Short mmCIF file of C-alpha atoms in Angstrom, two decimals:
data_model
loop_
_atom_site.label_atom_id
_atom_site.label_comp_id
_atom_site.label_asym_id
_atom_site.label_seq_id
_atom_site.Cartn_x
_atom_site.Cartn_y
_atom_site.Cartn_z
CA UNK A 1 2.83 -8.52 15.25
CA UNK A 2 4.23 -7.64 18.52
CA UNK A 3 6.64 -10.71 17.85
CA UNK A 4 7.70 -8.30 14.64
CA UNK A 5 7.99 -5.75 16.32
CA UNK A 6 10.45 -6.72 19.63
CA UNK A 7 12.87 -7.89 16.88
CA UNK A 8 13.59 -5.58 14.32
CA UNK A 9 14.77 -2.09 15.58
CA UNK A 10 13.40 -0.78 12.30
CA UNK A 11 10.09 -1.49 12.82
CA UNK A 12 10.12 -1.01 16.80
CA UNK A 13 11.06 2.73 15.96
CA UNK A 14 8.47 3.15 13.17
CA UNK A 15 5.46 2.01 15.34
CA UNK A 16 7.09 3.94 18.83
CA UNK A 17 6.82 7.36 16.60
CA UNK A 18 3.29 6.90 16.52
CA UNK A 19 2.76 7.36 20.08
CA UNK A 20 5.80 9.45 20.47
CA UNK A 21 5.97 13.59 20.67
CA UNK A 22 5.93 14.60 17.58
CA UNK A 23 3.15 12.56 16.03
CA UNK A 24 0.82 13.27 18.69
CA UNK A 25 1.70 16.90 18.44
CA UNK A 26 -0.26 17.17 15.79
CA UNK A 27 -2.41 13.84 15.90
CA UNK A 28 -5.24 12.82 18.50
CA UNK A 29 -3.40 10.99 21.11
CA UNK A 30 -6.49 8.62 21.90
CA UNK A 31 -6.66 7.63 18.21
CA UNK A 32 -2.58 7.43 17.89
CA UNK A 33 -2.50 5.15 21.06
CA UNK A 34 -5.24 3.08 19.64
CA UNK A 35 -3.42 2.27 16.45
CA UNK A 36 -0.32 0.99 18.41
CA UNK A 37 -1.98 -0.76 20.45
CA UNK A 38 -3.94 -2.61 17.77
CA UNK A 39 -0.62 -2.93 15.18
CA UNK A 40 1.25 -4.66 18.32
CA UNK A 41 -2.15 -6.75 19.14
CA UNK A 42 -3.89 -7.40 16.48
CA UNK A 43 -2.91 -6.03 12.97
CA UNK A 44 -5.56 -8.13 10.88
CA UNK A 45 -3.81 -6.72 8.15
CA UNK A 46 -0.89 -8.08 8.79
CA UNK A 47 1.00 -4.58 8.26
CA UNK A 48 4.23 -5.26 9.85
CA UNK A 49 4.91 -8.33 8.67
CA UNK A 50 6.49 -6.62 5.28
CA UNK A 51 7.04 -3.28 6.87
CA UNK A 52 11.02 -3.81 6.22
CA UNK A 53 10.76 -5.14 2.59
CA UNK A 54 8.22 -2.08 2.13
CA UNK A 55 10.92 0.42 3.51
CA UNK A 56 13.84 -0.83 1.41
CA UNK A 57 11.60 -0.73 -1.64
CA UNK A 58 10.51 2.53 -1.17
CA UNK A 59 14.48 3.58 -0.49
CA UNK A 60 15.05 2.17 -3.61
CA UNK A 61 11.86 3.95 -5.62
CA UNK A 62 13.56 7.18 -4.30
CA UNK A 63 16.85 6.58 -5.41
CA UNK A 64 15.63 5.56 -9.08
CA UNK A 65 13.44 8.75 -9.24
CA UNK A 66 16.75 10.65 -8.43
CA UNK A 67 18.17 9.10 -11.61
CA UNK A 68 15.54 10.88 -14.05
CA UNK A 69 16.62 9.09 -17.41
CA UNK A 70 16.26 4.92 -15.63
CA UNK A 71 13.06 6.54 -13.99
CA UNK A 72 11.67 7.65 -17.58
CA UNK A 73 12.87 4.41 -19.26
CA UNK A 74 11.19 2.36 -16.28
CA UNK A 75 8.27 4.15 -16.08
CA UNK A 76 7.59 3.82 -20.37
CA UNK A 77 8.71 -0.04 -19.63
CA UNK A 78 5.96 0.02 -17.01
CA UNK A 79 3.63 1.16 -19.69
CA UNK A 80 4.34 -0.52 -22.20
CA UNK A 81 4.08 -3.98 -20.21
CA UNK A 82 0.27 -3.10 -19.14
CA UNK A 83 -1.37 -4.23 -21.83
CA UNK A 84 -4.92 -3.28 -23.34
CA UNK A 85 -7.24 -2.09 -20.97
CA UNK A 86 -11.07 -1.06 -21.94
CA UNK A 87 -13.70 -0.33 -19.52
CA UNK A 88 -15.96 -1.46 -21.80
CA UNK A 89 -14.28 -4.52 -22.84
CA UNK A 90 -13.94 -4.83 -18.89
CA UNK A 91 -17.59 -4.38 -18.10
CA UNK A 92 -18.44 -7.19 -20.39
CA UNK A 93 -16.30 -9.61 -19.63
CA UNK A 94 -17.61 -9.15 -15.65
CA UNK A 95 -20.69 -9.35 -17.10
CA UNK A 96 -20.56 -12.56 -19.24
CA UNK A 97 -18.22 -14.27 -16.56
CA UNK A 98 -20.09 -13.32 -13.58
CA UNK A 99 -23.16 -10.96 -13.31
CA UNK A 100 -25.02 -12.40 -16.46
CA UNK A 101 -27.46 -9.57 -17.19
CA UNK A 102 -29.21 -8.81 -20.12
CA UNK A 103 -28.31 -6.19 -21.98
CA UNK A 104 -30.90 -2.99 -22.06
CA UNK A 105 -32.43 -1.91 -25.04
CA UNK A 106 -31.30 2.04 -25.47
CA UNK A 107 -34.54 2.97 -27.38
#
């Protein structure tokens, strides 16, 4: 991560504002130096490897929101793309492809 990190300005001044004054302001400083330490050390989660891609989409969420009539159209598009969902029909299909429990009798 730290490799990440020394390159792109973007994320170098995303990850410096959590130890900087105005996050630990209002934040624990212990716990805010902790999580910078372990983004630039360790980051099992591998959080800034994306962190650019995630801040250009996010730019670009905003600026479609802005534009009320292509966010309505792509959030009923979004909808309309998701398909049939049943918790029931869900439950069942866990349970025949991987629990395999009997069913109870309700009496």
């Amino acid at each position: 991560s730290r490799e990440y990190y020394e390159k792109s300005p973007v994320i170098k001044e995303a990850v410096d504002f959590i130890i900087g004054e105005e996050c630990q302001a209002v934040g624990h400083k212990r716990h805010l130096t902790r999580l910078y330490n372990e983004l630039l050390n360790k980051d099992w989660f591998m959080t800034l490897i994306d962190l650019e891609s995630y801040i250009a989409k996010k730019d670009e969420i905003f600026a479609a929101y802005e534009d009320r009539r292509r966010w309505k159209k792509m959030m009923l598009e979004n909808i309309a793309h998701a398909g049939f969902f049943s918790s029931d029909r869900t439950i069942r299909e866990y349970n025949n492809d991987i629990w395999h429990l009997k069913e109870l009798d309700n009496q």
